[in-house]
Short mmCIF file of C-alpha atoms in Angstrom, two decimals:
data_model
loop_
_atom_site.label_atom_id
_atom_site.label_comp_id
_atom_site.label_asym_id
_atom_site.label_seq_id
_atom_site.Cartn_x
_atom_site.Cartn_y
_atom_site.Cartn_z
CA MET A 20 -10.54 18.14 -25.54
CA LEU A 21 -10.48 22.10 -25.86
CA SER A 22 -6.62 21.68 -26.10
CA GLY A 23 -6.90 20.17 -29.34
CA LYS A 24 -4.42 17.70 -28.41
CA ARG A 25 -4.87 13.82 -28.78
CA MET A 26 -5.23 12.22 -25.03
CA ARG A 27 -4.79 8.43 -23.95
CA VAL A 28 -7.00 7.78 -20.95
CA LEU A 29 -6.93 4.68 -18.86
CA ASP A 30 -10.57 4.11 -17.49
CA ILE A 31 -11.51 1.79 -14.91
CA HIS A 32 -15.23 1.29 -13.89
CA PRO A 33 -17.89 -1.12 -13.14
CA TYR A 34 -20.42 -2.17 -15.85
CA SER A 35 -23.97 -3.25 -15.56
CA ASP A 36 -23.25 -6.91 -14.97
CA GLY A 37 -21.33 -5.80 -12.00
CA ASN A 38 -17.83 -6.74 -13.52
CA TRP A 39 -15.05 -4.27 -13.42
CA ARG A 40 -13.01 -3.61 -16.61
CA ALA A 41 -10.05 -1.57 -17.59
CA HIS A 42 -9.98 0.20 -21.28
CA LEU A 43 -7.36 2.26 -22.84
CA PHE A 44 -8.87 4.84 -24.91
CA THR A 45 -7.23 7.38 -27.35
CA LYS A 46 -9.55 10.30 -27.66
CA MET A 47 -9.27 13.32 -30.14
CA PRO A 48 -11.26 16.37 -30.55
CA TRP A 49 -13.78 16.42 -33.29
CA HIS A 50 -14.15 19.70 -35.27
CA ASN A 51 -16.89 21.14 -37.16
CA GLU A 52 -16.27 23.36 -40.50
CA GLU A 53 -15.61 26.38 -38.30
CA ASN A 54 -12.89 24.58 -36.48
CA GLU A 55 -14.81 24.39 -33.29
CA VAL A 56 -14.68 21.32 -31.04
CA VAL A 57 -17.82 19.69 -31.17
CA GLY A 58 -17.52 16.30 -29.81
CA THR A 59 -14.92 13.78 -29.25
CA ILE A 60 -13.64 10.74 -31.58
CA PHE A 61 -12.26 7.78 -29.67
CA SER A 62 -11.10 4.35 -29.95
CA GLY A 63 -10.21 2.04 -27.16
CA ILE A 64 -9.06 -1.63 -26.15
CA GLU A 65 -10.32 -3.60 -23.15
CA LEU A 66 -7.23 -4.50 -20.92
CA LYS A 67 -8.13 -8.09 -20.00
CA ASP A 68 -6.08 -11.05 -21.88
CA THR A 69 -2.65 -10.48 -20.44
CA ALA A 70 -1.34 -7.50 -17.94
CA ILE A 71 1.79 -5.87 -18.95
CA LEU A 72 3.26 -7.14 -15.71
CA GLU A 73 2.60 -10.57 -16.99
CA VAL A 74 4.32 -9.85 -20.28
CA GLY A 75 7.17 -8.37 -18.73
CA HIS A 76 7.53 -11.59 -16.64
CA TRP A 77 7.52 -13.84 -19.78
CA ILE A 78 10.27 -11.52 -21.30
CA CYS A 79 12.67 -11.73 -18.47
CA ARG A 80 12.14 -15.49 -18.67
CA ALA A 81 13.06 -15.54 -22.28
CA ALA A 82 16.04 -13.38 -21.72
CA GLY A 83 17.51 -16.14 -19.91
CA LEU A 84 17.25 -18.55 -22.40
CA ASN A 85 19.65 -19.17 -25.44
CA ASP A 86 18.53 -17.96 -29.05
CA GLN A 87 17.23 -21.42 -30.42
CA HIS A 88 14.91 -21.74 -27.27
CA GLN A 89 14.14 -18.07 -26.80
CA LYS A 90 11.29 -17.53 -29.59
CA SER A 91 8.93 -20.39 -28.21
CA PHE A 92 9.28 -22.07 -24.71
CA SER A 93 6.48 -23.64 -22.47
CA LEU A 94 6.74 -24.48 -18.53
CA ASP A 95 5.25 -27.32 -17.03
CA LEU A 96 2.52 -26.07 -14.95
CA HIS A 97 0.99 -29.34 -13.48
CA ARG A 98 -0.10 -27.34 -10.30
CA GLN A 99 -3.83 -27.34 -9.22
CA LYS A 100 -5.32 -24.03 -9.30
CA VAL A 101 -4.49 -22.13 -6.48
CA GLN A 102 -7.74 -20.60 -4.39
CA LEU A 103 -7.02 -17.36 -2.50
CA ASN A 104 -9.08 -15.51 -0.06
CA THR A 105 -10.02 -11.87 -0.48
CA ARG A 106 -6.95 -10.81 1.78
CA GLU A 107 -4.67 -13.06 0.31
CA SER A 108 -5.61 -11.69 -3.10
CA GLU A 109 -4.96 -8.31 -1.92
CA VAL A 110 -1.59 -9.00 -0.63
CA LEU A 111 -0.60 -10.95 -3.44
CA PHE A 112 -1.61 -8.02 -6.02
CA LEU A 113 0.44 -5.45 -4.13
CA LEU A 114 3.43 -7.90 -3.98
CA LEU A 115 3.31 -8.46 -7.72
CA TYR A 116 3.43 -4.80 -8.08
CA GLY A 117 6.53 -4.48 -5.90
CA LYS A 118 4.95 -3.16 -2.64
CA LYS A 119 6.90 -3.51 0.50
CA PRO A 120 5.05 -4.96 3.49
CA GLN A 121 5.01 -1.56 5.24
CA TYR A 122 3.01 0.04 2.30
CA ILE A 123 0.88 -3.16 1.98
CA ALA A 124 0.15 -2.86 5.65
CA LYS A 125 -0.76 0.75 5.30
CA VAL A 126 -3.21 0.35 2.50
CA LEU A 127 -4.86 -2.62 3.92
CA ASN A 128 -5.15 -1.23 7.42
CA VAL A 129 -3.53 -4.04 9.26
CA SER A 130 -0.05 -4.47 10.79
CA VAL A 131 3.20 -5.47 8.93
CA LYS A 132 3.41 -8.56 10.73
CA THR A 133 -0.21 -9.69 9.55
CA VAL A 134 1.04 -9.02 6.23
CA GLU A 135 4.08 -10.93 6.82
CA ASN A 136 1.96 -13.85 7.98
CA TYR A 137 -0.14 -13.71 4.71
CA VAL A 138 3.15 -14.03 2.69
CA ILE A 139 4.09 -16.98 4.46
CA LYS A 140 0.30 -18.46 3.77
CA LEU A 141 0.74 -17.38 0.13
CA ARG A 142 4.46 -19.25 -0.06
CA GLU A 143 2.74 -22.35 1.61
CA LYS A 144 -0.12 -22.25 -0.96
CA PHE A 145 1.93 -21.81 -4.01
CA ASN A 146 4.73 -24.25 -2.62
CA ALA A 147 7.32 -21.45 -2.98
CA ASN A 148 10.68 -21.34 -1.12
CA SER A 149 11.01 -17.65 -1.19
CA LYS A 150 9.22 -14.53 -1.90
CA ASN A 151 10.73 -14.28 -5.09
CA GLU A 152 9.87 -17.93 -5.97
CA LEU A 153 6.40 -17.10 -5.08
CA ILE A 154 6.06 -13.91 -7.29
CA ASP A 155 7.39 -16.19 -10.31
CA LEU A 156 4.96 -18.94 -9.72
CA ALA A 157 1.91 -16.30 -9.14
CA LEU A 158 2.93 -15.03 -12.57
CA ASP A 159 3.13 -18.29 -14.13
CA LEU A 160 -0.36 -19.00 -13.03
CA GLY A 161 -1.88 -15.84 -14.37
CA PHE A 162 -2.31 -13.89 -11.12
CA GLY A 163 -0.67 -10.70 -12.91
CA SER A 164 -3.74 -10.31 -14.77
CA HIS A 165 -6.08 -10.48 -11.53
CA ILE A 166 -7.11 -7.50 -9.77
CA PRO A 167 -9.00 -8.11 -6.60
CA GLU A 168 -12.35 -6.74 -6.87
CA SER A 169 -12.18 -5.51 -3.01
CA MET A 170 -9.48 -3.18 -4.18
CA LEU A 171 -11.80 -1.61 -6.94
CA THR A 172 -14.15 0.64 -5.17
CA SER A 173 -14.52 3.70 -7.16
CA GLN A 174 -14.39 4.59 -10.76
CA LEU A 175 -10.93 5.84 -12.07
CA SER A 176 -9.90 7.61 -15.23
CA ILE A 177 -6.36 8.47 -15.69
CA ILE A 178 -4.86 10.85 -18.41
CA LEU A 179 -1.72 9.49 -19.56
CA LYS A 180 0.87 11.90 -20.96
CA GLU A 181 2.52 11.27 -24.14
#
């Protein structure tokens, strides 16, 4: 705040109820009559309803439609809710964010073959014929907004440069 500039900060941390939440804050220095910084004024929003990844997914879906159907469309999602164990959730989360099996294996401290086996299990659970179809189906069902709790182990504050 001593720089006198507005900052955008992504804060991810646990709350007293045990749940982790992410907020995007805009913070500005608060000056007294002598123009000294005496505090911070901020506003923020909780990032919970829809992840940017899912918004991008729906924009991509709409882009392939003709103008008449582009503004409003729906999908037939008569699938049952897919239940994932902790490791499957972690692998899917990293896949949704474009991570390769080698990276996922390193992060999760498992072999690449183990990651590939999890992808096969995920494809079976989602009834997907390919990894791309798995990703589309997972986004359709809202998994783009889900961060596995097992991956949230320490508080993060990230200053976003404007």
